[in-house]
Structure formats: C-alpha cells, structure tokens
Coordinates of C-alpha atoms and ligand atoms in Angstrom, one line a residue:
X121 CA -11.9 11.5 -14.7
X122 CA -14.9 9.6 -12.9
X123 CA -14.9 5.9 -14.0
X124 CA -17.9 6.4 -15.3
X125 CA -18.4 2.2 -16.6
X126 CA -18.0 1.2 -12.8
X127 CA -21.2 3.4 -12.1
X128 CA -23.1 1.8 -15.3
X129 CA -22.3 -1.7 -13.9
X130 CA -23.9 -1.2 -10.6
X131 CA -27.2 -0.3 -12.8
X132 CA -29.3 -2.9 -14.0
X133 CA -28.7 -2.6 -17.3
X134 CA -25.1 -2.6 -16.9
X135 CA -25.5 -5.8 -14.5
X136 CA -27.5 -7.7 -17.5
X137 CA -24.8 -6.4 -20.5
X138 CA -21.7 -7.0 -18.5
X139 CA -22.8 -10.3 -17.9
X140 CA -24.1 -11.2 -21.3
X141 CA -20.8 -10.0 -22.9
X142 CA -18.4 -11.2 -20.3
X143 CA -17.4 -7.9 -19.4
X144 CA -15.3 -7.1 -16.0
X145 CA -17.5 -6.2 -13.2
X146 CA -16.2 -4.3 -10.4
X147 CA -17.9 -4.0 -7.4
X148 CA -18.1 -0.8 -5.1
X149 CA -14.9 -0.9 -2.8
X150 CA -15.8 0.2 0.5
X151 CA -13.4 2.6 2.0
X152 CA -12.4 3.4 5.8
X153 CA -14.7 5.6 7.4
X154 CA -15.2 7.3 11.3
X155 CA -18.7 5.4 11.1
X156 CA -17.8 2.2 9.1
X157 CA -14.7 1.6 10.9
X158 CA -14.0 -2.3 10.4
X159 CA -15.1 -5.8 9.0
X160 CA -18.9 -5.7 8.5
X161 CA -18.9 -9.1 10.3
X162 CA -17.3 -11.8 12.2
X163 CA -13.6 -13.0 11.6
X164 CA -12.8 -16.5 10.5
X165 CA -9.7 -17.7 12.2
X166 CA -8.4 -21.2 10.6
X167 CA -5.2 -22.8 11.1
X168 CA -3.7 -25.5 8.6
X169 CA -2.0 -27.8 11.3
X170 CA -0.8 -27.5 14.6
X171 CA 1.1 -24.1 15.1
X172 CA 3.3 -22.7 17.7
X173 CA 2.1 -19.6 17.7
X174 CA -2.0 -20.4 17.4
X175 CA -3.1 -19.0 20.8
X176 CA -0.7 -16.1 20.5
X177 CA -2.3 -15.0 17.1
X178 CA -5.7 -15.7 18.5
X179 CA -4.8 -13.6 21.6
X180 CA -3.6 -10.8 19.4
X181 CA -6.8 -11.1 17.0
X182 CA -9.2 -10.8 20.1
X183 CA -7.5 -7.6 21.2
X184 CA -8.6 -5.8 18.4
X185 CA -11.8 -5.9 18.9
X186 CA -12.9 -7.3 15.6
X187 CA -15.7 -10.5 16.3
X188 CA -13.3 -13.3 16.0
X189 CA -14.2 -17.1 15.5
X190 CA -12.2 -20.1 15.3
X191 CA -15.4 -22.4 14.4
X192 CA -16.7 -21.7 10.6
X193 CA -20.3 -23.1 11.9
X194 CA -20.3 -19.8 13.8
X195 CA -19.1 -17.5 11.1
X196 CA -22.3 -18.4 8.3
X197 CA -20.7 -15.5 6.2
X198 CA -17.3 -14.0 7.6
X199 CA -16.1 -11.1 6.5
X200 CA -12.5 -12.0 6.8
X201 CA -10.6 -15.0 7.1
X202 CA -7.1 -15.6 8.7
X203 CA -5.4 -18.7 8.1
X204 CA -2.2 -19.4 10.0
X205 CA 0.1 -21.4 8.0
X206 CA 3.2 -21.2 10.1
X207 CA 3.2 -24.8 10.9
X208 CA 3.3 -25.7 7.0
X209 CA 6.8 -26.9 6.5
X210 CA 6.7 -29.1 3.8
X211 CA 4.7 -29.4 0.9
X212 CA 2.2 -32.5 2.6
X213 CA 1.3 -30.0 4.9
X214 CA -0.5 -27.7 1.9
X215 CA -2.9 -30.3 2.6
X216 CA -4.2 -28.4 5.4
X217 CA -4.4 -25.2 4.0
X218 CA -6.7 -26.2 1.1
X219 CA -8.7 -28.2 3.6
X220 CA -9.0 -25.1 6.0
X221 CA -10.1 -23.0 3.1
X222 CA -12.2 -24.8 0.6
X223 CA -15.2 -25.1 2.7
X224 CA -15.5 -21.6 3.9
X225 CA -14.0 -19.5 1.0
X226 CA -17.2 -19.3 -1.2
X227 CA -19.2 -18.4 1.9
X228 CA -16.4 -15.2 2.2
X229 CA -19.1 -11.5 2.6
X230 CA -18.3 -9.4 -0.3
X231 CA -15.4 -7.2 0.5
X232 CA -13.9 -9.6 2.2
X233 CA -10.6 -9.8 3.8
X234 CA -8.7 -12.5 3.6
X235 CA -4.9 -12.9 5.3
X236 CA -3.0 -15.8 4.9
X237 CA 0.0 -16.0 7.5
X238 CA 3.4 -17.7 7.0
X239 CA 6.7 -17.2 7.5
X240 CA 9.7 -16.3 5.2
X241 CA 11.4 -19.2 3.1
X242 CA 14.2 -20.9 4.8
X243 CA 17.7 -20.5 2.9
X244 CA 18.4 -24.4 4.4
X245 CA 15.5 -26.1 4.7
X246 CA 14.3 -26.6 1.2
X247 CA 11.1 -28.3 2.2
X248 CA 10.1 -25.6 4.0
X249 CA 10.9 -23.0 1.3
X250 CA 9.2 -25.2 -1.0
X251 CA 6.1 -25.0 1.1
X252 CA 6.0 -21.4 2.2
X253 CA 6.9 -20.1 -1.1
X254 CA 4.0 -22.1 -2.7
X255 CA 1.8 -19.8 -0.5
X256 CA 2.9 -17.0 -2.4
X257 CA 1.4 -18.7 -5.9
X258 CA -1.5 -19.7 -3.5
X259 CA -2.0 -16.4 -2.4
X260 CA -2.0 -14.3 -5.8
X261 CA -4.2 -16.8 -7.0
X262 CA -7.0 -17.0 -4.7
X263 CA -6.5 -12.8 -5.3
X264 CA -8.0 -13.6 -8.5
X265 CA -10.6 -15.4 -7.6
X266 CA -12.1 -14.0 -4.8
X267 CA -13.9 -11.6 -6.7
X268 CA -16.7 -8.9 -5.3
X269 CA -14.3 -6.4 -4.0
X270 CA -12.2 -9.2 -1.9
X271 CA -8.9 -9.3 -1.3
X272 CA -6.2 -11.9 -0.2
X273 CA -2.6 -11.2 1.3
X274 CA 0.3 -13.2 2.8
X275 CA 1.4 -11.8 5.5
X276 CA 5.2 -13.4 6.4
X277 CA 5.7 -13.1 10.4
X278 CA 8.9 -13.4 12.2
X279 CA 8.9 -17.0 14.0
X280 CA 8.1 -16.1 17.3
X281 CA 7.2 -12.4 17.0
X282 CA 3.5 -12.2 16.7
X283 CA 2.7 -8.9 18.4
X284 CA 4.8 -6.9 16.1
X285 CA 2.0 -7.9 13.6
X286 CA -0.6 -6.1 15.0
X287 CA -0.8 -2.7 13.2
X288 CA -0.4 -4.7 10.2
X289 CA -3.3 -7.1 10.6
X290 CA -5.3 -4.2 11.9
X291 CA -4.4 -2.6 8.4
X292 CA -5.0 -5.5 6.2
X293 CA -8.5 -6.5 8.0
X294 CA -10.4 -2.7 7.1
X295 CA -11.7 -1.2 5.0
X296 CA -8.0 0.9 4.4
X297 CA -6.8 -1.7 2.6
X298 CA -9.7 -2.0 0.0
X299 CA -7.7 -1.6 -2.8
X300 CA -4.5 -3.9 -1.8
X301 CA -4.5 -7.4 -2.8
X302 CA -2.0 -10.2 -4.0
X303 CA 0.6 -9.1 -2.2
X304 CA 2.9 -10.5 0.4
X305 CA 4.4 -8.2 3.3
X306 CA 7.3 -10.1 5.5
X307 CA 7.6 -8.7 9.2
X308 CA 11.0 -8.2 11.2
X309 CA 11.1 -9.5 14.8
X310 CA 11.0 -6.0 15.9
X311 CA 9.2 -4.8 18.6
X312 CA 6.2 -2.4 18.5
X313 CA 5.9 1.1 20.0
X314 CA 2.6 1.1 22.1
X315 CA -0.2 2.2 20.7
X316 CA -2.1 5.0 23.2
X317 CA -5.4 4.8 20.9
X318 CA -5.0 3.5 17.3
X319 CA -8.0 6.2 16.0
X320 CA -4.8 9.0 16.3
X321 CA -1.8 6.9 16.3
X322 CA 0.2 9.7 14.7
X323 CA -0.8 12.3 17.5
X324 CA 2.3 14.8 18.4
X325 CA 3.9 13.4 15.4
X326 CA 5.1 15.4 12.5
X327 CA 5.4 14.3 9.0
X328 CA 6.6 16.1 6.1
X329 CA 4.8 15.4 2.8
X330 CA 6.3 16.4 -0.9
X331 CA 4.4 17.3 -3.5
X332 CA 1.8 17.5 -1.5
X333 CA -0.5 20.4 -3.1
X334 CA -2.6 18.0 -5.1
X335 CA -3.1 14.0 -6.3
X336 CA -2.3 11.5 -4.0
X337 CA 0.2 13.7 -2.0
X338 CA -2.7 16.1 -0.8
X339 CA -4.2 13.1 -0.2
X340 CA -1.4 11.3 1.9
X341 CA -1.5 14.7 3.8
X342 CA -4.9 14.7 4.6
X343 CA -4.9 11.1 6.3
X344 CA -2.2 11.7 8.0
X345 CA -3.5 15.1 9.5
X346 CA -6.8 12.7 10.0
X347 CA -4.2 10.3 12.0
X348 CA -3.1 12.8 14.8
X349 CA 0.5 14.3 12.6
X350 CA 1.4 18.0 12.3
X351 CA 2.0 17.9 8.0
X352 CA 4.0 20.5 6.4
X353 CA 2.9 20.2 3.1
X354 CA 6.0 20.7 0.4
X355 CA 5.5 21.7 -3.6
X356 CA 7.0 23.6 -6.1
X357 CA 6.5 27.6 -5.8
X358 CA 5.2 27.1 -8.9
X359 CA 1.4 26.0 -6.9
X360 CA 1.9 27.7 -3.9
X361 CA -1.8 29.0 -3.5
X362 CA -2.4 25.4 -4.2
X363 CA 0.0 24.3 -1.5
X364 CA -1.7 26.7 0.9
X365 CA -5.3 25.9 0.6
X366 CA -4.1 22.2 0.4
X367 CA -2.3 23.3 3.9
X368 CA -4.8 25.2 5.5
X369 CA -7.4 22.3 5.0
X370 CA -5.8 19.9 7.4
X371 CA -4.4 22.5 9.8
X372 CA -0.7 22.5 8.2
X373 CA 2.0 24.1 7.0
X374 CA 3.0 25.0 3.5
X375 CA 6.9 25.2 2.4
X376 CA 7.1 25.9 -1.3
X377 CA 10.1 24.4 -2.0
X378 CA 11.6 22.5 -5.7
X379 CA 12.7 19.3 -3.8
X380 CA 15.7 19.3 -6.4
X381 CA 17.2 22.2 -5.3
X382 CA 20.7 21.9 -3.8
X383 CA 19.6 23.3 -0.2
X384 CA 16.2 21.6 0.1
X385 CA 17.2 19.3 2.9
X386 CA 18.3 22.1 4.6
X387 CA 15.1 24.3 3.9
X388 CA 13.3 21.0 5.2
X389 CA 15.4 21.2 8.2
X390 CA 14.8 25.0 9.3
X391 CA 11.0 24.4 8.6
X392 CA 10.7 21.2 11.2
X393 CA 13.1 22.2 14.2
X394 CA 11.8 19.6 16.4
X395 CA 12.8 16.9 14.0
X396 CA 10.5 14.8 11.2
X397 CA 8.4 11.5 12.7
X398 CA 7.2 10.7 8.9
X399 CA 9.0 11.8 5.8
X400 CA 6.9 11.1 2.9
X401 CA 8.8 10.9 -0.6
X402 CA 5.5 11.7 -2.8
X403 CA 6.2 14.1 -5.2
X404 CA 6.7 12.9 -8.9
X405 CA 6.7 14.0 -12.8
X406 CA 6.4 12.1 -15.7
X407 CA 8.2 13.6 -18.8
X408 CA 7.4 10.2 -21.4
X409 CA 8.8 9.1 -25.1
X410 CA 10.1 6.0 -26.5
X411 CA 14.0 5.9 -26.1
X412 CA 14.7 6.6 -29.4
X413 CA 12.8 10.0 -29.5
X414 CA 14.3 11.3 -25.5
X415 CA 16.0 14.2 -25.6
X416 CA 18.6 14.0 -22.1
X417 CA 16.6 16.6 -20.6
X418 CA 13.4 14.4 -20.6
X419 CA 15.5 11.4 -19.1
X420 CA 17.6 13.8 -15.9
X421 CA 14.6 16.0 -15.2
X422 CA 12.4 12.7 -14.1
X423 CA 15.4 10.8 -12.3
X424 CA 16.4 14.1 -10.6
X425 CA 12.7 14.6 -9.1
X426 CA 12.1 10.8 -8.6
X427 CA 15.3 9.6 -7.5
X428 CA 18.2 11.8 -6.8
X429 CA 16.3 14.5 -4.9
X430 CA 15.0 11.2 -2.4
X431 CA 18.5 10.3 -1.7
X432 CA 19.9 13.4 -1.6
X433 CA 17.5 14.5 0.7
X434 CA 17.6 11.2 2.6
X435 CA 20.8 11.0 3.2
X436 CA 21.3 14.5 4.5
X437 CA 18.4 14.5 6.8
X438 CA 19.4 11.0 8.5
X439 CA 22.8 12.4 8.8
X440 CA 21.9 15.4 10.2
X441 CA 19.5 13.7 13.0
X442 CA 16.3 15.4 11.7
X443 CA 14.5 12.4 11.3
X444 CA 13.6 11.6 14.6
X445 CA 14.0 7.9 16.0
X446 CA 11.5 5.9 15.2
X447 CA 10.7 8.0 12.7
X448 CA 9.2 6.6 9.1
X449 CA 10.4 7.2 5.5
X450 CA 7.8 6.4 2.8
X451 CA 9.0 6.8 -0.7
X452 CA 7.0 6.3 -3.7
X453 CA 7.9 3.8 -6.5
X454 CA 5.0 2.6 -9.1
X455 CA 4.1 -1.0 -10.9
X456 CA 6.0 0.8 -13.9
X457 CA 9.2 0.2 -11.9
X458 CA 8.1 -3.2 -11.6
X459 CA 6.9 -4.2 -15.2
X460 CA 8.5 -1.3 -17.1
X461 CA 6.1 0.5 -19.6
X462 CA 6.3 1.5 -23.2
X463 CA 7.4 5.6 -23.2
X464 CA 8.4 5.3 -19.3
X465 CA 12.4 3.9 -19.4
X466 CA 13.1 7.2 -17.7
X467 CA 10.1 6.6 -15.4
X468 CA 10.5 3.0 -15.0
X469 CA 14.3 3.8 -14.2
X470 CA 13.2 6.0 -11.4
X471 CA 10.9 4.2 -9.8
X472 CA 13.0 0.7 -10.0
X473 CA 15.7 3.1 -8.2
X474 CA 13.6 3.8 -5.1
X475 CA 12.8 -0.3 -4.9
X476 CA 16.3 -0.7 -4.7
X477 CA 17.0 2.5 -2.2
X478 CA 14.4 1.2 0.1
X479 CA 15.9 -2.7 0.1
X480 CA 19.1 -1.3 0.4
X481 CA 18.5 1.0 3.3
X482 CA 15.9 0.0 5.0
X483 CA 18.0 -2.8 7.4
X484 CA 20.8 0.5 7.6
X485 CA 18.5 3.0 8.9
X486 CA 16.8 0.6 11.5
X487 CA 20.1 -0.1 12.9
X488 CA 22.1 3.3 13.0
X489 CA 18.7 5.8 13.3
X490 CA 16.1 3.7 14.4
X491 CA 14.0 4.1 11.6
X492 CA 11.8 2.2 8.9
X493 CA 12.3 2.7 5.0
X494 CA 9.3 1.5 3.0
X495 CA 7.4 2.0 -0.3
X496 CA 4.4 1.8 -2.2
X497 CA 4.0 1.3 -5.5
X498 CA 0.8 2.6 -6.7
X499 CA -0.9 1.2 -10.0
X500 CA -3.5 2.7 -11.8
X501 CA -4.7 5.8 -9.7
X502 CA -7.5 8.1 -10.2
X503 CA -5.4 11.5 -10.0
X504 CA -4.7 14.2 -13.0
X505 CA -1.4 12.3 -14.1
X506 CA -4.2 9.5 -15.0
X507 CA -6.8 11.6 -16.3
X508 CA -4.1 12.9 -18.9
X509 CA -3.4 9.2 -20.5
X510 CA -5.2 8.6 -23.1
X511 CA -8.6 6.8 -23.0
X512 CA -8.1 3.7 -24.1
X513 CA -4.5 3.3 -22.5
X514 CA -6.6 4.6 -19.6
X515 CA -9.8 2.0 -19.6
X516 CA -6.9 -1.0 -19.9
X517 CA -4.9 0.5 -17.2
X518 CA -8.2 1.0 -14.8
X519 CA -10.0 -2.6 -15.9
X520 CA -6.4 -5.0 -15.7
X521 CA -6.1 -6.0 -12.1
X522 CA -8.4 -8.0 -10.0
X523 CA -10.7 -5.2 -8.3
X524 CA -11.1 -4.6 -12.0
X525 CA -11.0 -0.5 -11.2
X526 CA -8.8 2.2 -11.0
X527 CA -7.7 2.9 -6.9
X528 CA -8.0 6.5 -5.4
X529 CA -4.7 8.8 -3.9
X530 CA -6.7 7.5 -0.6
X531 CA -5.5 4.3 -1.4
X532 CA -1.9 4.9 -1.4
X533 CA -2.6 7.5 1.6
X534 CA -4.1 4.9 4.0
X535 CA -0.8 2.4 3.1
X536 CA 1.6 5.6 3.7
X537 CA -0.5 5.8 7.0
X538 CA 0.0 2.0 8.1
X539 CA 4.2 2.1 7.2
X540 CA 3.7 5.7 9.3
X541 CA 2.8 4.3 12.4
X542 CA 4.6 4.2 15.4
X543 CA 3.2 0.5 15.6
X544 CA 4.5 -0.5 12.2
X545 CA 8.6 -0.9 13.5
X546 CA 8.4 -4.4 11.8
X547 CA 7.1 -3.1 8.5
X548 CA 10.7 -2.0 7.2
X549 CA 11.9 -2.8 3.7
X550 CA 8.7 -3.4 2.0
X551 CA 7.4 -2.5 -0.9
X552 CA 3.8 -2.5 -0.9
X553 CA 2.0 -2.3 -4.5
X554 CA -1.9 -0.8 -4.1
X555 CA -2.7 -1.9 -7.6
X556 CA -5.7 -4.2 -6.8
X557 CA -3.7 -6.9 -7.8
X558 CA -2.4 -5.4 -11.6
X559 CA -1.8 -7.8 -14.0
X560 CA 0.9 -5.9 -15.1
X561 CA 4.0 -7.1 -13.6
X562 CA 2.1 -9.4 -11.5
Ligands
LIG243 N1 -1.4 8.5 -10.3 C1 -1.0 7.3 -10.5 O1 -1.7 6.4 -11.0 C2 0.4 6.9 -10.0 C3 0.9 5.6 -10.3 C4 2.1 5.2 -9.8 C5 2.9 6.1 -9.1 N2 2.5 7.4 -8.9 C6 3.4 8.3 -8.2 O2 2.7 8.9 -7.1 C7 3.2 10.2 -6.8 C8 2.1 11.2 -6.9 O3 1.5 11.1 -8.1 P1 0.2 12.0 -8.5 O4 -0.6 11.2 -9.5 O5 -0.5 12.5 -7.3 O6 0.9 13.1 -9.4 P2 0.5 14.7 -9.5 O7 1.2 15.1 -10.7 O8 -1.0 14.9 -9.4 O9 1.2 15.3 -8.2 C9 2.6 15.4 -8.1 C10 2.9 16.6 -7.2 O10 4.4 16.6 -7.1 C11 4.8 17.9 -7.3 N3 6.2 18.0 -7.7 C12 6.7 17.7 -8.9 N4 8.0 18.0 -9.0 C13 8.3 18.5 -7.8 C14 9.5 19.0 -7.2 N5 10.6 19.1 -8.0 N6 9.5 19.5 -6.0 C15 8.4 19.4 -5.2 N7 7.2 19.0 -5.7 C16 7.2 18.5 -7.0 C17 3.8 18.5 -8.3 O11 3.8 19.9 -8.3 C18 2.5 17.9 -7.9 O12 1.8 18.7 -7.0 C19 4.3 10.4 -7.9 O13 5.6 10.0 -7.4 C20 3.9 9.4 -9.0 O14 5.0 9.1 -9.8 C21 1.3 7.8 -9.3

C-alpha cells in the first residue's frame, strides 16, 4: 500500500531520473502535529485594492497568533499568503490581484499556504460576478502551479462577516489542510460559537462516527477523540473486535450496528442519550461493474449503505432532537460523484446523492435545528479500498492531481474536524474535495 515512488523521488537518484524523464515529483506533505502546529514562517497579507473589510481581516489574522505581515519586504520567504480580493468588483480591478501576487508568489516556502478571499458572485451585478468568478479559474490555476507541496484556495466570505471566517482560515493556513487544494469554500454570515481553546475545540462534545473500525473512519475517529469529542465508534457486527480495539484506542465506545438496518437510528439513539454534537456519515462499500454486467443486487446494496441509510438516519435523528443544536453532520461523498468513473454508476450515483442531500439540507437544518450539513469528497486515499484497485489504475489515480500523491484517511479526518467545530457555524452546505486538486472532475 506504501507509495513507494514518492519515497524513491526524495532519493537522489529518483531526484536526477524524475527530472531527466519529466516525471511527477511530489514533495513530502507535512501534516499537523502537537509540535509542528502551524505555518513554518511568517504570513503574507496582500490586498488587491482598497477593501472594506482590510483592518477587520487583518485584526482577525493577528488573533491567531500566526507572524502576520502586510509588507512583502518583511516576509523574504512566507509561508502563506492571503490576498483579500473583496474589493474586486469588476474585471479592471483583477489588475490588482496579479499585481499583489506576481512579485511575491515565486518567493512562496515550500508547503505553502495560499488563501485567496472573495466574495460570492452577485446574481445582478454582472461585473462583479464576472470578476469574482474569474477568481475561481484564477484560483485552480495557481493550484497547479504552485508546486512543492503548496496549496491555493478561495475562500468566499459573507460581505461584512469576517469573524465567522476564523476556524476556517485557521484550517486552511496548517498543516491540516496539506492535502486540500483548488478548491473554493463560500461562508454564511453566521455567527461563530466561541472558541474556549482551539487545541480541544470539540471538548464535552460527542460525535458518532460510522464505519469507523478501520480506513479513514478510524481515522476520523481518532482526530476527533484528539480534538476533545467522546466518539462512539459504529461498524458492522461483522468487525466488532475491530470496532473495539479501534474504540478502546481513543477512549470510545463501540456500537456494532449495520447502519442499513431499519432500527439503526433508534440503536443510535439509545447509545447517545445526551444527544449527538458531530454525526459523521463515513461508512461506505463499493460493489463495482460496468452497467451492462450489474446484477440489481450490486446497484441497491451500494445506494442503500451510501445513500438511503444517511437519510434515513438523518432524517429520523433531526426529527427526534438527538442531534443536539449546533450540532454538525459530515457525510461523505467522493470525486467519483463528481466526475463519474468507469465500473462506479452505482457508486457515482451514491455519492452524487449525498452532494445533492447536503445542498438541499444544509440551509433547512440551520434554520429549524441549528445545525450545519457538510461534505467531503475524498479523492485518491491511501486506505484498503485503494490498496485493492489495481496497480496501474492505482499509480494514475495517486500521480493525477497537483500534490501529485495519494492523501491519507488523516486528510479527510482533519476536514471532518474543521466542518465539526463549534467555530465552523458558517461552514454549512459545502462540499469540500481533499483530492490535492484531482484532475479528474476538476
Ligand atoms: N479510500 C478512498 O480513496 C475514498 C475515496 C472517496 C471516498 N471514500 C469514501 O470514504 C468512506 C470511507 O472509505 P474507506 O476507504 O475508509 O473504506 P473502508 O472499506 O476501509 O472502510 C469502510 C468502513 O465502513 C464499514 N461499513 C460498510 N458498510 C457498513 C454498514 N452497512 N454499516 C456500518 N458500517 C459499514 C466497513 O465495515 C468499513 O469498516 C467511504 O464512504 C468511501 O466511499 C473513500
């Protein structure tokens, strides 16, 4: 399962054939850590003309401690950038964003961060749209570019609400984002929960996680045990010794439990009486053939796991009042439900099911419960689904997105984390790809 040609690249043998042959060359991502917490460096802070909302952003940047800038000559190398396009409302005013960029960008540490902020496209003000939406193009492209383990989002802010951004440009500027980029996240005006320390910003929370015994579940579980939550940890009976060593790990629970069956919201229920905080929608199977050669069983077994059982279960648990207010829901769609993919229509149905559950609901549940729908759509992750594809299917799938390498379930688990928090009540109706930027669907 190691990605074993990312290893020979960092060699020097691998550094002198991959660059003779024109091979991809990923670099090392660096990943969050309790000693590497941050940026390895100072923050860049740019704006492309004059914006309303400059001192409030840089107010909001200063507060989190990271070693903020507004003057390149004092940032020789940054290791993030933030340029606040707000003020661009029509196309002239792009100007200003290449001119705040181009001098600085090459200079950018590797593993840099970069965030450009705008806000949504106006439905009447064609200019503007024009202009904002050309920072979308901007935005994937420079992802491409960047190279050396960088990234580069667009974050879309509410006009006038820049503190709800804060657990989301505390997200985007670490190391927990390391294999996110290209991809543009738009904010609601609504406001934050405080944060009593943002090292356990899940403490006396509890979250449920499903299929949590191994993969990127287990993983989701872990980080947000790491982030202060009480997890029950839900699988099929199937695993449970799995489930309960998974459990015991991060001082959880375990409920064995087929998330398909017709009392499991009830089961979920009776195992959290104080209510849920964080529902995470992980668990997932992939049953694939072409069309032409699925039997029906293949096609309902993988909508019933993927799809049904989410809003089955999500709709009974809302209704019942066990998800707590200002409680999260994180379900888990993929870039197949995004592209599609050859052998996945039952897959790729699934998945494209929970994009539209999430759009659907998430401005519902805000306004009757109080709570944010989101998901992420992982891309080519390291698990045992991945190790199973075959190996050539499986070098593509690891080498075609900008970080030119596969992510890890941490990767999804720190962007289940970020939607989790109670600081995230702006996040809602987003879904988040952590793909490193796939070319697939892009
Ligand atoms: N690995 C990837 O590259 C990738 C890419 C895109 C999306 N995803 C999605 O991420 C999620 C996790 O994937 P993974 O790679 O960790 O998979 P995995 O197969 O390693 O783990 C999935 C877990 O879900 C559990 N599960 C399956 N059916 C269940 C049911 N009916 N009730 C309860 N639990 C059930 C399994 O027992 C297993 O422990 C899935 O939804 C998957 O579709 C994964």
């Amino acid at each position: 399962m190691a990605d074993r040609y990312l290893h020979f690249t960092g060699t020097a043998p691998g550094r002198f054939l991959t660059r003779r042959l024109g091979l991809p060359r990923p670099a090392p991502l660096r990943r969050w850590s309790p000693g590497t917490p941050s940026l390895d460096g100072p923050l860049l802070h740019l704006t492309a003309g004059d914006s309303a909302i400059t001192r409030e952003l840089g107010a909001l940047l200063a507060a989190t401690g990271l070693d903020v800038t507004d003057r390149a000559e004092h940032a020789e190398r940054p290791a993030g950038i933030v340029l606040d396009a707000t003020a661009v409302t029509a196309p002239g005013g792009l100007t200003a964003v290449h001119a705040a960029l181009h001098p600085v960008i090459r200079s950018l540490a590797p593993g840099g961060r970069v965030v450009v902020v705008g806000v949504r496209p106006s439905a009447d003000d064609h200019h503007q749209a024009a202009a904002q939406q050309a920072l979308e193009g901007f935005t994937r492209s420079l992802g491409k570019e960047v190279g050396r383990g960088s990234t580069v989002q667009l974050l879309r802010i509410a006009p006038g609400a820049v503190a709800p951004a804060e657990s989301t440009l505390r997200f985007l500027l670490s190391p927990r984002s390391a294999y996110l980029s290209g991809q543009v996240i738009e904010l609601t005006p609504a406001a934050p929960d405080p944060v009593a320390d943002w090292t356990a910003p899940l403490a006396g929370r509890t979250a449920l996680v499903t299929g949590a015994a191994r993969g990127i579940g287990a993983s989701v579980a872990g980080v947000l045990a790491r982030d202060g939550a009480r997890v029950i940890c839900l699988d099929v009976p199937q695993v449970r010794d799995e489930l309960a060593r998974t459990a015991e790990e991060l001082g959880g629970t375990a409920l064995p439990l087929d998330i398909t069956a017709d009392d499991a919201a009830d089961r979920i229920a009776a195992a959290a009486p104080d209510g849920l905080d964080v529902l995470v929608h992980n668990a997932g199977i992939t049953r694939d053939r072409r069309l032409a050669n699925m039997p029906a069983e293949r096609w309902t077994s993988v909508v019933d796991v993927n799809l049904d059982s989410v809003l089955r279960t999500t709709d009974a648990l809302l209704k019942a009042g066990t998800v707590n207010r200002g409680g999260r829901i994180v379900a888990t769609a993929s870039i197949a439900g995004i592209a599609g993919n050859n052998g996945q229509t039952n897959y790729a149905a699934s998945k494209a099911g929970i994009i539209g559950l999430v759009r659907a609901l998430a401005p519902h549940a805000a306004a009757d419960h109080g709570v944010t729908v989101n998901a992420v759509a992982p891309g080519f992750i390291e698990t045992k689904m991945t190790a199973a594809v075959p190996l050539l299917i499986r070098e593509a799938g690891r080498r075609m997105n900008s970080l030119a390498q596969g992510g890890l379930p941490v990767d999804v688990a720190e962007t289940t984390a970020w939607f989790a928090q109670p600081a995230s009540t702006a996040v809602n109706g987003q879904i988040v790809r952590v793909c490193g930027q796939s070319l697939l669907g892009a």
